[in-house]
GROMACS .gro file of C-alpha atoms in nm:
model
  441
    1UNK     CA    1  14.067   9.856   2.434
    2UNK     CA    2  13.977   9.747   2.083
    3UNK     CA    3  13.618   9.855   2.135
    4UNK     CA    4  13.730  10.214   2.172
    5UNK     CA    5  13.884  10.199   1.826
    6UNK     CA    6  13.591  10.021   1.661
    7UNK     CA    7  13.486  10.219   1.349
    8UNK     CA    8  13.116  10.208   1.438
    9UNK     CA    9  13.191  10.331   1.789
   10UNK     CA   10  13.408  10.613   1.655
   11UNK     CA   11  13.139  10.717   1.407
   12UNK     CA   12  12.875  10.722   1.681
   13UNK     CA   13  13.098  10.938   1.897
   14UNK     CA   14  13.159  11.178   1.611
   15UNK     CA   15  12.790  11.212   1.520
   16UNK     CA   16  12.699  11.288   1.882
   17UNK     CA   17  12.988  11.530   1.942
   18UNK     CA   18  12.987  11.908   1.922
   19UNK     CA   19  13.207  11.895   1.611
   20UNK     CA   20  12.959  11.699   1.393
   21UNK     CA   21  12.730  11.977   1.263
   22UNK     CA   22  13.006  12.241   1.237
   23UNK     CA   23  13.208  11.995   1.029
   24UNK     CA   24  12.916  11.938   0.791
   25UNK     CA   25  12.858  12.312   0.751
   26UNK     CA   26  13.229  12.382   0.700
   27UNK     CA   27  13.250  12.112   0.432
   28UNK     CA   28  12.960  12.274   0.247
   29UNK     CA   29  13.143  12.609   0.247
   30UNK     CA   30  13.467  12.442   0.134
   31UNK     CA   31  13.274  12.288  -0.155
   32UNK     CA   32  13.155  12.635  -0.255
   33UNK     CA   33  13.514  12.759  -0.232
   34UNK     CA   34  13.634  12.482  -0.462
   35UNK     CA   35  13.353  12.564  -0.702
   36UNK     CA   36  13.469  12.928  -0.707
   37UNK     CA   37  13.836  12.839  -0.765
   38UNK     CA   38  13.877  12.513  -0.952
   39UNK     CA   39  13.653  12.527  -1.260
   40UNK     CA   40  13.750  12.840  -1.456
   41UNK     CA   41  13.448  12.989  -1.625
   42UNK     CA   42  13.511  13.237  -1.906
   43UNK     CA   43  13.323  13.566  -1.905
   44UNK     CA   44  13.174  13.510  -2.248
   45UNK     CA   45  12.990  13.200  -2.119
   46UNK     CA   46  12.811  13.392  -1.844
   47UNK     CA   47  12.494  13.602  -1.900
   48UNK     CA   48  12.529  13.973  -1.963
   49UNK     CA   49  12.357  14.053  -1.634
   50UNK     CA   50  12.631  13.877  -1.439
   51UNK     CA   51  12.910  14.029  -1.648
   52UNK     CA   52  12.786  14.375  -1.550
   53UNK     CA   53  12.860  14.285  -1.187
   54UNK     CA   54  13.222  14.204  -1.265
   55UNK     CA   55  13.488  14.397  -1.078
   56UNK     CA   56  13.753  14.567  -1.292
   57UNK     CA   57  14.034  14.389  -1.104
   58UNK     CA   58  13.929  14.115  -0.856
   59UNK     CA   59  14.293  14.072  -0.754
   60UNK     CA   60  14.286  14.418  -0.595
   61UNK     CA   61  14.023  14.306  -0.341
   62UNK     CA   62  14.272  14.118  -0.124
   63UNK     CA   63  14.265  14.394   0.138
   64UNK     CA   64  13.884  14.369   0.152
   65UNK     CA   65  13.898  13.993   0.195
   66UNK     CA   66  14.166  14.026   0.463
   67UNK     CA   67  13.948  14.274   0.651
   68UNK     CA   68  13.649  14.040   0.625
   69UNK     CA   69  13.862  13.751   0.751
   70UNK     CA   70  13.989  13.949   1.050
   71UNK     CA   71  13.636  14.062   1.132
   72UNK     CA   72  13.503  13.706   1.116
   73UNK     CA   73  13.775  13.577   1.348
   74UNK     CA   74  13.701  13.858   1.596
   75UNK     CA   75  13.328  13.786   1.571
   76UNK     CA   76  13.384  13.417   1.636
   77UNK     CA   77  13.613  13.480   1.933
   78UNK     CA   78  13.370  13.729   2.085
   79UNK     CA   79  13.069  13.500   2.033
   80UNK     CA   80  13.219  13.203   2.206
   81UNK     CA   81  13.388  13.399   2.483
   82UNK     CA   82  13.034  13.514   2.559
   83UNK     CA   83  12.926  13.149   2.556
   84UNK     CA   84  13.187  13.068   2.819
   85UNK     CA   85  13.056  13.349   3.036
   86UNK     CA   86  12.698  13.230   2.990
   87UNK     CA   87  12.791  12.871   3.069
   88UNK     CA   88  12.979  12.978   3.380
   89UNK     CA   89  12.670  13.163   3.499
   90UNK     CA   90  12.445  12.866   3.415
   91UNK     CA   91  12.671  12.626   3.604
   92UNK     CA   92  12.674  12.855   3.906
   93UNK     CA   93  12.300  12.919   3.914
   94UNK     CA   94  12.159  12.583   3.807
   95UNK     CA   95  12.373  12.271   3.769
   96UNK     CA   96  12.705  12.198   3.601
   97UNK     CA   97  12.539  11.905   3.424
   98UNK     CA   98  12.346  12.158   3.215
   99UNK     CA   99  12.662  12.321   3.079
  100UNK     CA  100  12.730  12.057   2.815
  101UNK     CA  101  12.364  12.057   2.711
  102UNK     CA  102  12.367  12.432   2.649
  103UNK     CA  103  12.687  12.434   2.444
  104UNK     CA  104  12.585  12.126   2.244
  105UNK     CA  105  12.252  12.270   2.129
  106UNK     CA  106  12.200  12.217   1.757
  107UNK     CA  107  12.140  12.587   1.696
  108UNK     CA  108  12.471  12.682   1.855
  109UNK     CA  109  12.652  12.418   1.652
  110UNK     CA  110  12.506  12.547   1.325
  111UNK     CA  111  12.616  12.901   1.410
  112UNK     CA  112  12.968  12.777   1.478
  113UNK     CA  113  12.960  12.586   1.149
  114UNK     CA  114  12.861  12.896   0.949
  115UNK     CA  115  13.137  13.098   1.118
  116UNK     CA  116  13.402  12.836   1.039
  117UNK     CA  117  13.274  12.786   0.685
  118UNK     CA  118  13.283  13.158   0.606
  119UNK     CA  119  13.639  13.185   0.737
  120UNK     CA  120  13.748  12.888   0.525
  121UNK     CA  121  13.577  13.028   0.215
  122UNK     CA  122  13.754  13.364   0.250
  123UNK     CA  123  14.086  13.190   0.315
  124UNK     CA  124  14.050  12.995  -0.007
  125UNK     CA  125  13.994  13.317  -0.201
  126UNK     CA  126  14.302  13.472  -0.041
  127UNK     CA  127  14.518  13.170  -0.119
  128UNK     CA  128  14.454  13.205  -0.494
  129UNK     CA  129  14.465  13.583  -0.549
  130UNK     CA  130  14.537  13.596  -0.924
  131UNK     CA  131  14.275  13.549  -1.189
  132UNK     CA  132  14.283  13.570  -1.567
  133UNK     CA  133  14.133  13.878  -1.731
  134UNK     CA  134  13.869  13.674  -1.912
  135UNK     CA  135  13.756  13.506  -1.586
  136UNK     CA  136  13.711  13.817  -1.374
  137UNK     CA  137  13.333  13.780  -1.350
  138UNK     CA  138  13.347  13.436  -1.189
  139UNK     CA  139  13.595  13.556  -0.924
  140UNK     CA  140  13.391  13.873  -0.868
  141UNK     CA  141  13.086  13.661  -0.794
  142UNK     CA  142  13.290  13.466  -0.537
  143UNK     CA  143  13.390  13.793  -0.367
  144UNK     CA  144  13.027  13.904  -0.359
  145UNK     CA  145  12.941  13.565  -0.207
  146UNK     CA  146  13.203  13.620   0.065
  147UNK     CA  147  13.049  13.957   0.151
  148UNK     CA  148  12.703  13.795   0.163
  149UNK     CA  149  12.836  13.521   0.391
  150UNK     CA  150  12.980  13.777   0.633
  151UNK     CA  151  12.649  13.966   0.635
  152UNK     CA  152  12.470  13.638   0.705
  153UNK     CA  153  12.707  13.571   0.996
  154UNK     CA  154  12.627  13.914   1.140
  155UNK     CA  155  12.259  13.818   1.139
  156UNK     CA  156  12.350  13.487   1.304
  157UNK     CA  157  12.545  13.680   1.566
  158UNK     CA  158  12.232  13.873   1.664
  159UNK     CA  159  12.037  13.546   1.677
  160UNK     CA  160  12.313  13.386   1.880
  161UNK     CA  161  12.315  13.663   2.142
  162UNK     CA  162  11.938  13.643   2.178
  163UNK     CA  163  11.934  13.264   2.199
  164UNK     CA  164  12.224  13.244   2.445
  165UNK     CA  165  12.065  13.499   2.676
  166UNK     CA  166  11.730  13.322   2.661
  167UNK     CA  167  11.878  12.977   2.719
  168UNK     CA  168  11.990  13.053   3.077
  169UNK     CA  169  11.663  13.204   3.196
  170UNK     CA  170  11.503  12.998   3.470
  171UNK     CA  171  11.179  12.926   3.288
  172UNK     CA  172  11.361  12.827   2.968
  173UNK     CA  173  11.604  12.593   3.145
  174UNK     CA  174  11.331  12.416   3.342
  175UNK     CA  175  11.093  12.397   3.046
  176UNK     CA  176  11.364  12.253   2.820
  177UNK     CA  177  11.454  11.990   3.079
  178UNK     CA  178  11.087  11.898   3.123
  179UNK     CA  179  11.022  11.873   2.749
  180UNK     CA  180  11.335  11.670   2.682
  181UNK     CA  181  11.250  11.429   2.964
  182UNK     CA  182  10.890  11.393   2.850
  183UNK     CA  183  10.999  11.330   2.490
  184UNK     CA  184  11.245  11.062   2.604
  185UNK     CA  185  10.977  10.897   2.818
  186UNK     CA  186  10.727  10.901   2.531
  187UNK     CA  187  10.981  10.739   2.299
  188UNK     CA  188  11.034  10.462   2.553
  189UNK     CA  189  10.657  10.416   2.583
  190UNK     CA  190  10.616  10.397   2.205
  191UNK     CA  191  10.895  10.142   2.176
  192UNK     CA  192  10.733   9.919   2.437
  193UNK     CA  193  10.392   9.907   2.269
  194UNK     CA  194  10.485   9.575   2.107
  195UNK     CA  195  10.365   9.265   2.298
  196UNK     CA  196  10.725   9.144   2.299
  197UNK     CA  197  10.803   9.407   2.564
  198UNK     CA  198  10.664   9.297   2.901
  199UNK     CA  199  10.693   9.363   3.271
  200UNK     CA  200  10.760   9.045   3.467
  201UNK     CA  201  10.790   9.055   3.848
  202UNK     CA  202  11.151   9.013   3.953
  203UNK     CA  203  11.270   8.663   4.025
  204UNK     CA  204  11.607   8.519   4.118
  205UNK     CA  205  11.837   8.438   3.828
  206UNK     CA  206  11.901   8.062   3.830
  207UNK     CA  207  12.248   7.970   3.947
  208UNK     CA  208  12.291   7.672   3.717
  209UNK     CA  209  12.405   7.694   3.358
  210UNK     CA  210  12.499   8.061   3.395
  211UNK     CA  211  12.796   8.241   3.244
  212UNK     CA  212  12.919   8.590   3.329
  213UNK     CA  213  13.013   8.855   3.075
  214UNK     CA  214  13.234   9.134   3.204
  215UNK     CA  215  13.255   9.501   3.109
  216UNK     CA  216  13.534   9.567   2.862
  217UNK     CA  217  13.570   9.930   2.967
  218UNK     CA  218  13.474  10.170   3.244
  219UNK     CA  219  13.207  10.436   3.206
  220UNK     CA  220  12.843  10.526   3.244
  221UNK     CA  221  12.630  10.257   3.083
  222UNK     CA  222  12.335  10.464   2.969
  223UNK     CA  223  12.151  10.221   2.744
  224UNK     CA  224  12.174   9.910   2.530
  225UNK     CA  225  12.034   9.790   2.200
  226UNK     CA  226  11.787   9.549   2.358
  227UNK     CA  227  11.647   9.434   2.024
  228UNK     CA  228  11.992   9.328   1.908
  229UNK     CA  229  12.059   9.163   2.243
  230UNK     CA  230  11.737   8.968   2.194
  231UNK     CA  231  11.856   8.846   1.854
  232UNK     CA  232  12.191   8.745   2.001
  233UNK     CA  233  12.018   8.556   2.282
  234UNK     CA  234  11.788   8.381   2.036
  235UNK     CA  235  12.085   8.275   1.823
  236UNK     CA  236  12.228   8.059   2.104
  237UNK     CA  237  11.899   7.972   2.273
  238UNK     CA  238  11.982   8.154   2.596
  239UNK     CA  239  11.854   8.434   2.818
  240UNK     CA  240  12.054   8.752   2.880
  241UNK     CA  241  12.013   8.904   3.227
  242UNK     CA  242  12.151   9.259   3.262
  243UNK     CA  243  12.274   9.307   3.619
  244UNK     CA  244  12.310   9.686   3.606
  245UNK     CA  245  12.053   9.963   3.596
  246UNK     CA  246  12.074  10.199   3.301
  247UNK     CA  247  12.272  10.504   3.399
  248UNK     CA  248  12.500  10.317   3.641
  249UNK     CA  249  12.876  10.362   3.636
  250UNK     CA  250  13.055  10.034   3.574
  251UNK     CA  251  13.424   9.959   3.609
  252UNK     CA  252  13.626   9.751   3.367
  253UNK     CA  253  13.603   9.382   3.445
  254UNK     CA  254  13.279   9.410   3.641
  255UNK     CA  255  13.025   9.136   3.556
  256UNK     CA  256  12.741   9.323   3.387
  257UNK     CA  257  12.560   9.033   3.216
  258UNK     CA  258  12.459   8.688   3.331
  259UNK     CA  259  12.390   8.453   3.041
  260UNK     CA  260  12.155   8.165   3.112
  261UNK     CA  261  12.262   7.907   2.858
  262UNK     CA  262  12.380   7.548   2.834
  263UNK     CA  263  12.713   7.618   2.665
  264UNK     CA  264  12.954   7.902   2.728
  265UNK     CA  265  12.950   8.162   2.446
  266UNK     CA  266  13.251   8.219   2.223
  267UNK     CA  267  13.459   8.535   2.215
  268UNK     CA  268  13.295   8.668   1.899
  269UNK     CA  269  12.948   8.645   2.054
  270UNK     CA  270  13.062   8.821   2.373
  271UNK     CA  271  13.220   9.099   2.165
  272UNK     CA  272  12.892   9.146   1.976
  273UNK     CA  273  12.706   9.174   2.307
  274UNK     CA  274  12.950   9.435   2.441
  275UNK     CA  275  12.909   9.642   2.124
  276UNK     CA  276  12.537   9.685   2.196
  277UNK     CA  277  12.614   9.885   2.511
  278UNK     CA  278  12.592  10.265   2.501
  279UNK     CA  279  12.865  10.428   2.708
  280UNK     CA  280  12.865  10.804   2.763
  281UNK     CA  281  13.088  11.029   2.969
  282UNK     CA  282  12.789  11.192   3.140
  283UNK     CA  283  12.412  11.176   3.173
  284UNK     CA  284  12.201  11.174   2.857
  285UNK     CA  285  11.829  11.245   2.882
  286UNK     CA  286  11.779  11.109   2.531
  287UNK     CA  287  11.919  10.771   2.635
  288UNK     CA  288  11.749  10.751   2.976
  289UNK     CA  289  11.462  10.978   3.080
  290UNK     CA  290  11.528  10.941   3.454
  291UNK     CA  291  11.834  11.164   3.412
  292UNK     CA  292  11.601  11.452   3.324
  293UNK     CA  293  11.414  11.406   3.651
  294UNK     CA  294  11.733  11.396   3.857
  295UNK     CA  295  11.865  11.707   3.682
  296UNK     CA  296  11.544  11.894   3.767
  297UNK     CA  297  11.589  11.783   4.128
  298UNK     CA  298  11.951  11.906   4.126
  299UNK     CA  299  11.847  12.245   3.985
  300UNK     CA  300  11.594  12.271   4.269
  301UNK     CA  301  11.858  12.182   4.528
  302UNK     CA  302  12.094  12.442   4.383
  303UNK     CA  303  11.817  12.702   4.410
  304UNK     CA  304  11.768  12.609   4.778
  305UNK     CA  305  12.138  12.655   4.858
  306UNK     CA  306  12.227  12.947   5.089
  307UNK     CA  307  12.431  13.113   4.815
  308UNK     CA  308  12.132  13.141   4.579
  309UNK     CA  309  11.833  13.112   4.817
  310UNK     CA  310  11.563  13.095   4.551
  311UNK     CA  311  11.281  12.867   4.669
  312UNK     CA  312  11.061  12.996   4.386
  313UNK     CA  313  11.283  12.819   4.132
  314UNK     CA  314  11.274  12.505   4.346
  315UNK     CA  315  10.894  12.508   4.336
  316UNK     CA  316  10.898  12.550   3.956
  317UNK     CA  317  11.116  12.237   3.931
  318UNK     CA  318  10.885  12.059   4.174
  319UNK     CA  319  10.584  12.132   3.952
  320UNK     CA  320  10.761  11.978   3.652
  321UNK     CA  321  10.871  11.679   3.857
  322UNK     CA  322  10.513  11.623   3.968
  323UNK     CA  323  10.397  11.608   3.607
  324UNK     CA  324  10.675  11.366   3.509
  325UNK     CA  325  10.613  11.140   3.807
  326UNK     CA  326  10.243  11.141   3.721
  327UNK     CA  327  10.332  11.021   3.371
  328UNK     CA  328  10.557  10.754   3.520
  329UNK     CA  329  10.281  10.636   3.755
  330UNK     CA  330  10.042  10.555   3.473
  331UNK     CA  331  10.303  10.353   3.282
  332UNK     CA  332  10.482  10.042   3.392
  333UNK     CA  333  10.818  10.022   3.210
  334UNK     CA  334  10.901   9.684   3.065
  335UNK     CA  335  11.181   9.477   3.210
  336UNK     CA  336  11.169   9.176   2.979
  337UNK     CA  337  11.197   9.119   2.605
  338UNK     CA  338  11.043   8.796   2.476
  339UNK     CA  339  11.026   8.626   2.137
  340UNK     CA  340  10.712   8.558   1.936
  341UNK     CA  341  10.646   8.245   2.142
  342UNK     CA  342  10.671   8.428   2.473
  343UNK     CA  343  11.011   8.290   2.570
  344UNK     CA  344  11.237   8.530   2.758
  345UNK     CA  345  11.532   8.670   2.567
  346UNK     CA  346  11.657   8.970   2.770
  347UNK     CA  347  11.578   9.094   3.121
  348UNK     CA  348  11.694   9.415   3.290
  349UNK     CA  349  11.614   9.589   3.621
  350UNK     CA  350  11.377   9.888   3.629
  351UNK     CA  351  11.333  10.129   3.917
  352UNK     CA  352  11.021  10.107   4.130
  353UNK     CA  353  10.805  10.416   4.169
  354UNK     CA  354  10.867  10.444   4.545
  355UNK     CA  355  11.244  10.424   4.486
  356UNK     CA  356  11.233  10.700   4.224
  357UNK     CA  357  11.008  10.912   4.448
  358UNK     CA  358  11.257  10.873   4.733
  359UNK     CA  359  11.553  10.971   4.513
  360UNK     CA  360  11.379  11.285   4.389
  361UNK     CA  361  11.189  11.414   4.693
  362UNK     CA  362  11.408  11.327   4.992
  363UNK     CA  363  11.692  11.561   4.882
  364UNK     CA  364  11.436  11.841   4.839
  365UNK     CA  365  11.293  11.757   5.178
  366UNK     CA  366  11.640  11.766   5.332
  367UNK     CA  367  11.763  12.092   5.177
  368UNK     CA  368  11.426  12.265   5.200
  369UNK     CA  369  11.338  12.144   5.549
  370UNK     CA  370  11.348  12.496   5.692
  371UNK     CA  371  11.153  12.656   5.407
  372UNK     CA  372  10.781  12.635   5.466
  373UNK     CA  373  10.685  12.704   5.105
  374UNK     CA  374  10.903  12.418   4.979
  375UNK     CA  375  10.758  12.172   5.229
  376UNK     CA  376  10.401  12.274   5.142
  377UNK     CA  377  10.489  12.242   4.773
  378UNK     CA  378  10.615  11.888   4.836
  379UNK     CA  379  10.296  11.803   5.025
  380UNK     CA  380  10.081  11.939   4.743
  381UNK     CA  381  10.278  11.731   4.491
  382UNK     CA  382  10.225  11.415   4.699
  383UNK     CA  383   9.852  11.490   4.720
  384UNK     CA  384   9.829  11.524   4.342
  385UNK     CA  385  10.023  11.202   4.280
  386UNK     CA  386   9.803  11.011   4.525
  387UNK     CA  387   9.504  11.061   4.294
  388UNK     CA  388   9.682  10.860   4.019
  389UNK     CA  389   9.841  10.598   4.243
  390UNK     CA  390   9.763  10.228   4.275
  391UNK     CA  391   9.772  10.062   4.615
  392UNK     CA  392  10.144   9.988   4.607
  393UNK     CA  393  10.231  10.342   4.497
  394UNK     CA  394   9.993  10.493   4.753
  395UNK     CA  395  10.187  10.328   5.037
  396UNK     CA  396  10.507  10.499   4.927
  397UNK     CA  397  10.330  10.833   4.887
  398UNK     CA  398  10.179  10.801   5.232
  399UNK     CA  399  10.522  10.736   5.386
  400UNK     CA  400  10.660  11.043   5.208
  401UNK     CA  401  10.364  11.255   5.322
  402UNK     CA  402  10.425  11.149   5.682
  403UNK     CA  403  10.787  11.266   5.656
  404UNK     CA  404  10.680  11.601   5.513
  405UNK     CA  405  10.421  11.655   5.787
  406UNK     CA  406  10.684  11.562   6.045
  407UNK     CA  407  10.922  11.822   5.899
  408UNK     CA  408  10.646  12.086   5.898
  409UNK     CA  409  10.566  12.006   6.259
  410UNK     CA  410  10.930  12.018   6.366
  411UNK     CA  411  11.027  12.344   6.193
  412UNK     CA  412  10.707  12.547   6.237
  413UNK     CA  413  10.682  12.639   6.602
  414UNK     CA  414  10.504  12.973   6.583
  415UNK     CA  415  10.125  12.951   6.634
  416UNK     CA  416  10.059  13.157   6.322
  417UNK     CA  417  10.270  12.923   6.109
  418UNK     CA  418  10.097  12.618   6.252
  419UNK     CA  419   9.754  12.764   6.187
  420UNK     CA  420   9.858  12.843   5.830
  421UNK     CA  421   9.983  12.487   5.774
  422UNK     CA  422   9.679  12.331   5.940
  423UNK     CA  423   9.453  12.514   5.699
  424UNK     CA  424   9.638  12.355   5.408
  425UNK     CA  425   9.671  12.000   5.534
  426UNK     CA  426   9.329  11.894   5.408
  427UNK     CA  427   9.300  12.143   5.122
  428UNK     CA  428   9.249  11.987   4.778
  429UNK     CA  429   9.159  11.635   4.675
  430UNK     CA  430   9.384  11.348   4.778
  431UNK     CA  431   9.381  10.989   4.900
  432UNK     CA  432   9.626  11.032   5.186
  433UNK     CA  433   9.574  10.992   5.558
  434UNK     CA  434   9.678  11.331   5.695
  435UNK     CA  435   9.627  11.477   6.042
  436UNK     CA  436   9.349  11.730   6.079
  437UNK     CA  437   9.591  11.976   6.238
  438UNK     CA  438   9.944  12.010   6.371
  439UNK     CA  439   9.816  12.076   6.721
  440UNK     CA  440   9.974  12.308   6.971
  441UNK     CA  441  10.346  12.382   6.956
   0.00000   0.00000   0.00000
């Protein structure tokens, strides 16, 4: 509705789209083209060194510029047809959710921007072919600049091929996901250092004096400006309770906010609240770090599929997940924003550790149930996490360990396999209650 056409919303969409950086780069090249064409500079104003570089007839270079333009278009088409091939391979080998992340990388966008800008610059020189005899030096310099731009794009092409080929390697994909998730988690931790951000055990929202605010559009609600929501709640002396979990898909008209307040809010206030919500068409690790963990889990599941059958990649993802879950264990995310006097302003649900552990490890346990190395990797991860766990977290880890041991016992019937697993049940430090052996098959 009207929110889709809101100028701020449109600007946010543009700045986060693939077209943002290429547009900036292209505008810079267009500015150079206007500088080369609009202000005529006489030869006698320029230094002698530059006049010596002047072409005898810049108008006769149209064929050169046309050749450069055709070459740049071919280079651009070839570069991004290769990107499509790379993205198709990445989607087949890892996860289709990674495709947008690869094509939206800042480096790729800058390359596209330089390609487009060079094409526009050459086009501008072709559009105005004639030049006065006493201004030949200035146009000659513009032609030299076009040749330099094309040479620069050739260097970018080499960089682009190298970067695109590196970006779909297993180690690079998993490392990038891990780093992006860790950075997002650290930003959330830094934001919640203020005493106004607190974790309060969940309690029922009072049923009296409550007003519902409904979603004005459908989409994935990835985040919200909680600080602004706090200011809006303080303005009317109420408490805003978010009923959704960040990353959920909401449909238009669904009640997503319960306002605890004496008087019902006006339409302007409700519109301001809705504008604080961040809707995205897919999952954004920057907005919500849990998406990075689920994407690592999905890459691992894809690696365990019969078509790929690469448990080694699944274990690499499991190692990164173990590190991220360890970071999550030692930090309790806030679920309440209060004012300076400690009065609640905004509350929102956060996922418990055992729930997140279940979402990430049970799919790996299901798809890797017949792979011994995957099950032992899961058990090792649970052992490591148990060393950092509190009592509540340890109960969830113990339940997960019991399921893993049950799967090992059910799918390892050969005596040699059982002896191998028994040797590893108690290996390493942990705080779990594990059987001494699997026993006889």
